[in-house]
JSON list of C-alpha atoms in Angstrom, two decimals:
[
{"chain": "L", "resi": 1, "resn": "MET", "atom": "CA", "xyz": [16.06, 42.10, -21.90]},
{"chain": "L", "resi": 2, "resn": "ASP", "atom": "CA", "xyz": [14.17, 39.03, -23.09]},
{"chain": "L", "resi": 3, "resn": "LEU", "atom": "CA", "xyz": [16.07, 36.03, -22.64]},
{"chain": "L", "resi": 4, "resn": "ARG", "atom": "CA", "xyz": [14.92, 32.12, -24.33]},
{"chain": "L", "resi": 5, "resn": "LEU", "atom": "CA", "xyz": [16.45, 28.84, -22.65]},
{"chain": "L", "resi": 6, "resn": "THR", "atom": "CA", "xyz": [17.32, 26.01, -24.86]},
{"chain": "L", "resi": 7, "resn": "ASP", "atom": "CA", "xyz": [13.66, 24.36, -23.61]},
{"chain": "L", "resi": 8, "resn": "GLY", "atom": "CA", "xyz": [11.67, 27.14, -24.67]},
{"chain": "L", "resi": 9, "resn": "THR", "atom": "CA", "xyz": [11.18, 29.16, -21.39]},
{"chain": "L", "resi": 10, "resn": "GLU", "atom": "CA", "xyz": [10.77, 33.06, -21.81]},
{"chain": "L", "resi": 11, "resn": "LEU", "atom": "CA", "xyz": [12.40, 35.32, -18.90]},
{"chain": "L", "resi": 12, "resn": "VAL", "atom": "CA", "xyz": [13.34, 38.65, -18.69]},
{"chain": "L", "resi": 13, "resn": "ALA", "atom": "CA", "xyz": [16.29, 40.17, -17.35]},
{"chain": "L", "resi": 14, "resn": "ARG", "atom": "CA", "xyz": [16.62, 43.52, -15.87]},
{"chain": "L", "resi": 15, "resn": "PRO", "atom": "CA", "xyz": [18.74, 45.97, -13.40]},
{"chain": "L", "resi": 16, "resn": "ILE", "atom": "CA", "xyz": [17.85, 44.57, -9.75]},
{"chain": "L", "resi": 17, "resn": "VAL", "atom": "CA", "xyz": [16.06, 47.18, -7.55]},
{"chain": "L", "resi": 18, "resn": "THR", "atom": "CA", "xyz": [15.13, 47.37, -3.85]},
{"chain": "L", "resi": 19, "resn": "GLY", "atom": "CA", "xyz": [11.64, 46.48, -4.23]},
{"chain": "L", "resi": 20, "resn": "ASP", "atom": "CA", "xyz": [12.86, 43.02, -5.82]},
{"chain": "L", "resi": 21, "resn": "ALA", "atom": "CA", "xyz": [13.47, 42.30, -1.74]},
{"chain": "L", "resi": 22, "resn": "ALA", "atom": "CA", "xyz": [10.24, 39.93, -1.77]},
{"chain": "L", "resi": 23, "resn": "VAL", "atom": "CA", "xyz": [11.21, 38.14, -5.07]},
{"chain": "L", "resi": 24, "resn": "LEU", "atom": "CA", "xyz": [14.76, 37.30, -4.06]},
{"chain": "L", "resi": 25, "resn": "SER", "atom": "CA", "xyz": [13.46, 35.74, -0.60]},
{"chain": "L", "resi": 26, "resn": "ALA", "atom": "CA", "xyz": [10.64, 33.88, -2.24]},
{"chain": "L", "resi": 27, "resn": "GLY", "atom": "CA", "xyz": [12.96, 32.70, -4.71]},
{"chain": "L", "resi": 28, "resn": "VAL", "atom": "CA", "xyz": [15.83, 31.78, -2.69]},
{"chain": "L", "resi": 29, "resn": "ASN", "atom": "CA", "xyz": [13.57, 29.96, 0.13]},
{"chain": "L", "resi": 30, "resn": "GLY", "atom": "CA", "xyz": [12.29, 28.04, -3.31]},
{"chain": "L", "resi": 31, "resn": "PHE", "atom": "CA", "xyz": [15.88, 26.75, -4.05]},
{"chain": "L", "resi": 32, "resn": "SER", "atom": "CA", "xyz": [17.45, 23.23, -3.34]},
{"chain": "L", "resi": 33, "resn": "PRO", "atom": "CA", "xyz": [19.44, 22.72, -0.34]},
{"chain": "L", "resi": 34, "resn": "GLU", "atom": "CA", "xyz": [22.08, 21.94, -2.93]},
{"chain": "L", "resi": 35, "resn": "THR", "atom": "CA", "xyz": [21.69, 24.75, -5.05]},
{"chain": "L", "resi": 36, "resn": "MET", "atom": "CA", "xyz": [22.33, 27.22, -1.79]},
{"chain": "L", "resi": 37, "resn": "ARG", "atom": "CA", "xyz": [25.19, 25.09, -0.86]},
{"chain": "L", "resi": 38, "resn": "ARG", "atom": "CA", "xyz": [26.91, 25.80, -4.11]},
{"chain": "L", "resi": 39, "resn": "ARG", "atom": "CA", "xyz": [26.42, 29.38, -4.10]},
{"chain": "L", "resi": 40, "resn": "PHE", "atom": "CA", "xyz": [27.23, 30.08, -0.62]},
{"chain": "L", "resi": 41, "resn": "LEU", "atom": "CA", "xyz": [29.82, 27.55, 0.08]},
{"chain": "L", "resi": 42, "resn": "ALA", "atom": "CA", "xyz": [28.00, 26.09, 3.11]},
{"chain": "L", "resi": 43, "resn": "PRO", "atom": "CA", "xyz": [24.38, 24.81, 3.86]},
{"chain": "L", "resi": 44, "resn": "LYS", "atom": "CA", "xyz": [22.08, 27.98, 3.99]},
{"chain": "L", "resi": 45, "resn": "GLN", "atom": "CA", "xyz": [18.45, 28.49, 4.58]},
{"chain": "L", "resi": 46, "resn": "GLY", "atom": "CA", "xyz": [17.09, 32.06, 3.09]},
{"chain": "L", "resi": 47, "resn": "LEU", "atom": "CA", "xyz": [18.50, 35.53, 3.39]},
{"chain": "L", "resi": 48, "resn": "SER", "atom": "CA", "xyz": [18.38, 38.11, 6.23]},
{"chain": "L", "resi": 49, "resn": "LEU", "atom": "CA", "xyz": [17.16, 41.40, 6.08]},
{"chain": "L", "resi": 50, "resn": "ALA", "atom": "CA", "xyz": [20.32, 43.19, 5.77]},
{"chain": "L", "resi": 51, "resn": "GLU", "atom": "CA", "xyz": [21.51, 40.77, 3.27]},
{"chain": "L", "resi": 52, "resn": "LEU", "atom": "CA", "xyz": [18.35, 41.14, 1.10]},
{"chain": "L", "resi": 53, "resn": "ARG", "atom": "CA", "xyz": [19.11, 45.18, 1.39]},
{"chain": "L", "resi": 54, "resn": "TYR", "atom": "CA", "xyz": [23.29, 44.58, 0.78]},
{"chain": "L", "resi": 55, "resn": "LEU", "atom": "CA", "xyz": [21.41, 42.76, -2.56]},
{"chain": "L", "resi": 56, "resn": "THR", "atom": "CA", "xyz": [19.25, 44.84, -3.91]},
{"chain": "L", "resi": 57, "resn": "ASP", "atom": "CA", "xyz": [20.35, 48.65, -3.31]},
{"chain": "L", "resi": 58, "resn": "VAL", "atom": "CA", "xyz": [23.20, 48.65, -5.79]},
{"chain": "L", "resi": 59, "resn": "ASP", "atom": "CA", "xyz": [24.68, 51.63, -7.68]},
{"chain": "L", "resi": 60, "resn": "PHE", "atom": "CA", "xyz": [25.25, 49.89, -10.84]},
{"chain": "L", "resi": 61, "resn": "ILE", "atom": "CA", "xyz": [28.94, 51.60, -10.77]},
{"chain": "L", "resi": 62, "resn": "ASP", "atom": "CA", "xyz": [30.92, 49.25, -8.06]},
{"chain": "L", "resi": 63, "resn": "HIS", "atom": "CA", "xyz": [27.76, 46.94, -7.37]},
{"chain": "L", "resi": 64, "resn": "HIS", "atom": "CA", "xyz": [25.86, 45.32, -10.19]},
{"chain": "L", "resi": 65, "resn": "ALA", "atom": "CA", "xyz": [23.31, 43.44, -10.17]},
{"chain": "L", "resi": 66, "resn": "VAL", "atom": "CA", "xyz": [20.77, 41.83, -12.45]},
{"chain": "L", "resi": 67, "resn": "VAL", "atom": "CA", "xyz": [17.88, 39.85, -11.65]},
{"chain": "L", "resi": 68, "resn": "VAL", "atom": "CA", "xyz": [15.83, 37.11, -14.37]},
{"chain": "L", "resi": 69, "resn": "VAL", "atom": "CA", "xyz": [12.08, 36.46, -13.80]},
{"chain": "L", "resi": 70, "resn": "HIS", "atom": "CA", "xyz": [9.88, 34.39, -15.57]},
{"chain": "L", "resi": 71, "resn": "LYS", "atom": "CA", "xyz": [8.31, 36.59, -18.19]},
{"chain": "L", "resi": 72, "resn": "ASP", "atom": "CA", "xyz": [4.32, 35.32, -17.48]},
{"chain": "L", "resi": 73, "resn": "ASP", "atom": "CA", "xyz": [5.22, 35.82, -14.22]},
{"chain": "L", "resi": 74, "resn": "PRO", "atom": "CA", "xyz": [7.11, 38.50, -12.50]},
{"chain": "L", "resi": 75, "resn": "ARG", "atom": "CA", "xyz": [7.53, 37.45, -9.13]},
{"chain": "L", "resi": 76, "resn": "ARG", "atom": "CA", "xyz": [8.98, 34.29, -9.80]},
{"chain": "L", "resi": 77, "resn": "LEU", "atom": "CA", "xyz": [12.68, 34.32, -9.31]},
{"chain": "L", "resi": 78, "resn": "ALA", "atom": "CA", "xyz": [15.04, 32.44, -12.08]},
{"chain": "L", "resi": 79, "resn": "GLY", "atom": "CA", "xyz": [18.25, 33.81, -11.39]},
{"chain": "L", "resi": 80, "resn": "VAL", "atom": "CA", "xyz": [20.39, 36.30, -10.23]},
{"chain": "L", "resi": 81, "resn": "GLY", "atom": "CA", "xyz": [23.81, 37.43, -11.08]},
{"chain": "L", "resi": 82, "resn": "ARG", "atom": "CA", "xyz": [25.93, 40.27, -9.23]},
{"chain": "L", "resi": 83, "resn": "TRP", "atom": "CA", "xyz": [29.72, 41.85, -9.54]},
{"chain": "L", "resi": 84, "resn": "VAL", "atom": "CA", "xyz": [31.13, 44.26, -6.79]},
{"chain": "L", "resi": 85, "resn": "ARG", "atom": "CA", "xyz": [33.86, 45.97, -7.41]},
{"chain": "L", "resi": 86, "resn": "ASP", "atom": "CA", "xyz": [37.06, 45.31, -5.41]},
{"chain": "L", "resi": 87, "resn": "LYS", "atom": "CA", "xyz": [38.14, 48.48, -3.21]},
{"chain": "L", "resi": 88, "resn": "ASP", "atom": "CA", "xyz": [41.76, 47.73, -3.43]},
{"chain": "L", "resi": 89, "resn": "ASP", "atom": "CA", "xyz": [41.73, 46.33, -7.45]},
{"chain": "L", "resi": 90, "resn": "PRO", "atom": "CA", "xyz": [39.25, 48.48, -9.17]},
{"chain": "L", "resi": 91, "resn": "GLU", "atom": "CA", "xyz": [39.79, 46.40, -12.27]},
{"chain": "L", "resi": 92, "resn": "ALA", "atom": "CA", "xyz": [38.66, 43.50, -10.38]},
{"chain": "L", "resi": 93, "resn": "ALA", "atom": "CA", "xyz": [35.32, 42.64, -9.48]},
{"chain": "L", "resi": 94, "resn": "GLU", "atom": "CA", "xyz": [33.74, 39.55, -7.35]},
{"chain": "L", "resi": 95, "resn": "MET", "atom": "CA", "xyz": [31.24, 38.04, -9.48]},
{"chain": "L", "resi": 96, "resn": "ALA", "atom": "CA", "xyz": [28.58, 35.53, -8.59]},
{"chain": "L", "resi": 97, "resn": "ILE", "atom": "CA", "xyz": [25.08, 34.02, -10.12]},
{"chain": "L", "resi": 98, "resn": "VAL", "atom": "CA", "xyz": [22.30, 31.38, -8.80]},
{"chain": "L", "resi": 99, "resn": "ILE", "atom": "CA", "xyz": [20.14, 30.03, -11.19]},
{"chain": "L", "resi": 100, "resn": "ALA", "atom": "CA", "xyz": [16.92, 28.31, -10.03]},
{"chain": "L", "resi": 101, "resn": "ASP", "atom": "CA", "xyz": [16.81, 24.73, -9.59]},
{"chain": "L", "resi": 102, "resn": "ALA", "atom": "CA", "xyz": [14.69, 24.02, -12.52]},
{"chain": "L", "resi": 103, "resn": "LEU", "atom": "CA", "xyz": [16.22, 26.04, -14.91]},
{"chain": "L", "resi": 104, "resn": "GLN", "atom": "CA", "xyz": [20.20, 24.60, -14.39]},
{"chain": "L", "resi": 105, "resn": "GLY", "atom": "CA", "xyz": [21.69, 23.60, -17.20]},
{"chain": "L", "resi": 106, "resn": "LYS", "atom": "CA", "xyz": [19.69, 25.21, -19.70]},
{"chain": "L", "resi": 107, "resn": "GLY", "atom": "CA", "xyz": [22.09, 28.51, -20.68]},
{"chain": "L", "resi": 108, "resn": "LEU", "atom": "CA", "xyz": [21.10, 30.92, -18.21]},
{"chain": "L", "resi": 109, "resn": "GLY", "atom": "CA", "xyz": [24.06, 31.20, -16.30]},
{"chain": "L", "resi": 110, "resn": "THR", "atom": "CA", "xyz": [26.23, 31.93, -19.36]},
{"chain": "L", "resi": 111, "resn": "GLN", "atom": "CA", "xyz": [23.65, 34.34, -20.80]},
{"chain": "L", "resi": 112, "resn": "LEU", "atom": "CA", "xyz": [23.47, 36.38, -17.20]},
{"chain": "L", "resi": 113, "resn": "GLY", "atom": "CA", "xyz": [27.61, 35.72, -16.61]},
{"chain": "L", "resi": 114, "resn": "LEU", "atom": "CA", "xyz": [27.94, 37.57, -20.57]},
{"chain": "L", "resi": 115, "resn": "ALA", "atom": "CA", "xyz": [25.72, 40.02, -19.33]},
{"chain": "L", "resi": 116, "resn": "LEU", "atom": "CA", "xyz": [27.49, 40.76, -16.18]},
{"chain": "L", "resi": 117, "resn": "ALA", "atom": "CA", "xyz": [30.91, 40.59, -18.08]},
{"chain": "L", "resi": 118, "resn": "ASP", "atom": "CA", "xyz": [29.35, 43.47, -20.47]},
{"chain": "L", "resi": 119, "resn": "ALA", "atom": "CA", "xyz": [28.06, 45.53, -18.19]},
{"chain": "L", "resi": 120, "resn": "ALA", "atom": "CA", "xyz": [31.50, 45.43, -15.52]},
{"chain": "L", "resi": 121, "resn": "LEU", "atom": "CA", "xyz": [33.88, 46.62, -19.18]},
{"chain": "L", "resi": 122, "resn": "LEU", "atom": "CA", "xyz": [31.45, 49.60, -19.56]},
{"chain": "L", "resi": 123, "resn": "HIS", "atom": "CA", "xyz": [32.65, 50.65, -15.68]},
{"chain": "L", "resi": 124, "resn": "GLY", "atom": "CA", "xyz": [36.46, 49.62, -15.81]},
{"chain": "L", "resi": 125, "resn": "VAL", "atom": "CA", "xyz": [36.32, 46.15, -14.55]},
{"chain": "L", "resi": 126, "resn": "LYS", "atom": "CA", "xyz": [38.57, 43.80, -16.43]},
{"chain": "L", "resi": 127, "resn": "ARG", "atom": "CA", "xyz": [38.44, 40.98, -14.54]},
{"chain": "L", "resi": 128, "resn": "PHE", "atom": "CA", "xyz": [36.06, 38.97, -12.39]},
{"chain": "L", "resi": 129, "resn": "THR", "atom": "CA", "xyz": [36.88, 36.75, -9.45]},
{"chain": "L", "resi": 130, "resn": "ALA", "atom": "CA", "xyz": [35.45, 33.78, -7.50]},
{"chain": "L", "resi": 131, "resn": "THR", "atom": "CA", "xyz": [35.71, 31.66, -4.84]},
{"chain": "L", "resi": 132, "resn": "MET", "atom": "CA", "xyz": [33.49, 28.43, -5.67]},
{"chain": "L", "resi": 133, "resn": "LEU", "atom": "CA", "xyz": [33.37, 24.77, -4.45]},
{"chain": "L", "resi": 134, "resn": "ALA", "atom": "CA", "xyz": [35.32, 23.05, -6.41]},
{"chain": "L", "resi": 135, "resn": "GLU", "atom": "CA", "xyz": [32.97, 20.25, -6.88]},
{"chain": "L", "resi": 136, "resn": "ASN", "atom": "CA", "xyz": [31.01, 22.58, -9.07]},
{"chain": "L", "resi": 137, "resn": "VAL", "atom": "CA", "xyz": [31.59, 22.11, -12.64]},
{"chain": "L", "resi": 138, "resn": "ALA", "atom": "CA", "xyz": [28.66, 24.23, -14.09]},
{"chain": "L", "resi": 139, "resn": "ALA", "atom": "CA", "xyz": [30.26, 27.41, -12.84]},
{"chain": "L", "resi": 140, "resn": "ARG", "atom": "CA", "xyz": [33.25, 26.37, -14.22]},
{"chain": "L", "resi": 141, "resn": "LYS", "atom": "CA", "xyz": [32.84, 26.01, -17.49]},
{"chain": "L", "resi": 142, "resn": "MET", "atom": "CA", "xyz": [30.51, 29.37, -17.49]},
{"chain": "L", "resi": 143, "resn": "PHE", "atom": "CA", "xyz": [33.73, 31.38, -16.60]},
{"chain": "L", "resi": 144, "resn": "ALA", "atom": "CA", "xyz": [35.55, 29.28, -19.06]},
{"chain": "L", "resi": 145, "resn": "ARG", "atom": "CA", "xyz": [32.90, 30.94, -21.49]},
{"chain": "L", "resi": 146, "resn": "ILE", "atom": "CA", "xyz": [33.04, 34.55, -20.40]},
{"chain": "L", "resi": 147, "resn": "SER", "atom": "CA", "xyz": [36.68, 34.86, -20.02]},
{"chain": "L", "resi": 148, "resn": "HIS", "atom": "CA", "xyz": [39.34, 34.97, -22.33]},
{"chain": "L", "resi": 149, "resn": "ARG", "atom": "CA", "xyz": [41.78, 33.96, -19.77]},
{"chain": "L", "resi": 150, "resn": "MET", "atom": "CA", "xyz": [41.18, 32.33, -16.63]},
{"chain": "L", "resi": 151, "resn": "HIS", "atom": "CA", "xyz": [43.56, 31.18, -13.83]},
{"chain": "L", "resi": 152, "resn": "SER", "atom": "CA", "xyz": [42.24, 29.27, -11.09]},
{"chain": "L", "resi": 153, "resn": "HIS", "atom": "CA", "xyz": [43.62, 27.21, -7.45]},
{"chain": "L", "resi": 154, "resn": "VAL", "atom": "CA", "xyz": [42.04, 25.00, -5.31]},
{"chain": "L", "resi": 155, "resn": "GLU", "atom": "CA", "xyz": [42.34, 25.77, -1.50]},
{"chain": "L", "resi": 156, "resn": "HIS", "atom": "CA", "xyz": [40.73, 23.27, 1.20]},
{"chain": "L", "resi": 157, "resn": "GLY", "atom": "CA", "xyz": [37.86, 21.95, -1.65]},
{"chain": "L", "resi": 158, "resn": "THR", "atom": "CA", "xyz": [37.23, 25.86, -2.83]},
{"chain": "L", "resi": 159, "resn": "LEU", "atom": "CA", "xyz": [38.03, 27.03, -5.99]},
{"chain": "L", "resi": 160, "resn": "ALA", "atom": "CA", "xyz": [39.36, 30.41, -6.44]},
{"chain": "L", "resi": 161, "resn": "VAL", "atom": "CA", "xyz": [38.85, 31.80, -9.92]},
{"chain": "L", "resi": 162, "resn": "VAL", "atom": "CA", "xyz": [40.12, 34.76, -11.65]},
{"chain": "L", "resi": 163, "resn": "ALA", "atom": "CA", "xyz": [38.95, 35.61, -15.02]},
{"chain": "L", "resi": 164, "resn": "ASP", "atom": "CA", "xyz": [39.82, 38.01, -17.40]},
{"chain": "L", "resi": 165, "resn": "LEU", "atom": "CA", "xyz": [37.09, 39.63, -19.68]},
{"chain": "L", "resi": 166, "resn": "ALA", "atom": "CA", "xyz": [37.53, 40.20, -23.37]},
{"chain": "L", "resi": 167, "resn": "ALA", "atom": "CA", "xyz": [37.71, 43.86, -23.96]}
]
């Protein structure tokens, strides 16, 4: 799916494949320490081989992931989003998104969140859960845009969110 951001940047969003491990690794290595802290809730440098395998080996039924790359350079990561179904509650899935620093605040997170919500609903997922830093205002706003009802509570500096998806 072709995407155009508010600044005119042209991107391509597509299902992630195993071969995207190199794109993911290089892209994440270029993220700022702050972006990594917001996504992983703690300082983190890069992804291990096991993490890359987990993030790219998905079945698109219980684990769905979308990678977004630059249209003019498909090896340049713009963002990635995923949801993983809760084994104990099949109508819920944990969702996460990370956007490259230069593209934050330009609408990509919301577009990716909406695409993930559409895919989730097609597979019987009715709500997303997420844990984020309480200070991550952008993530909270994105969840408010993709959900028709959201519940949250703060615990030890993190915000636990349950976002009902519109059917």
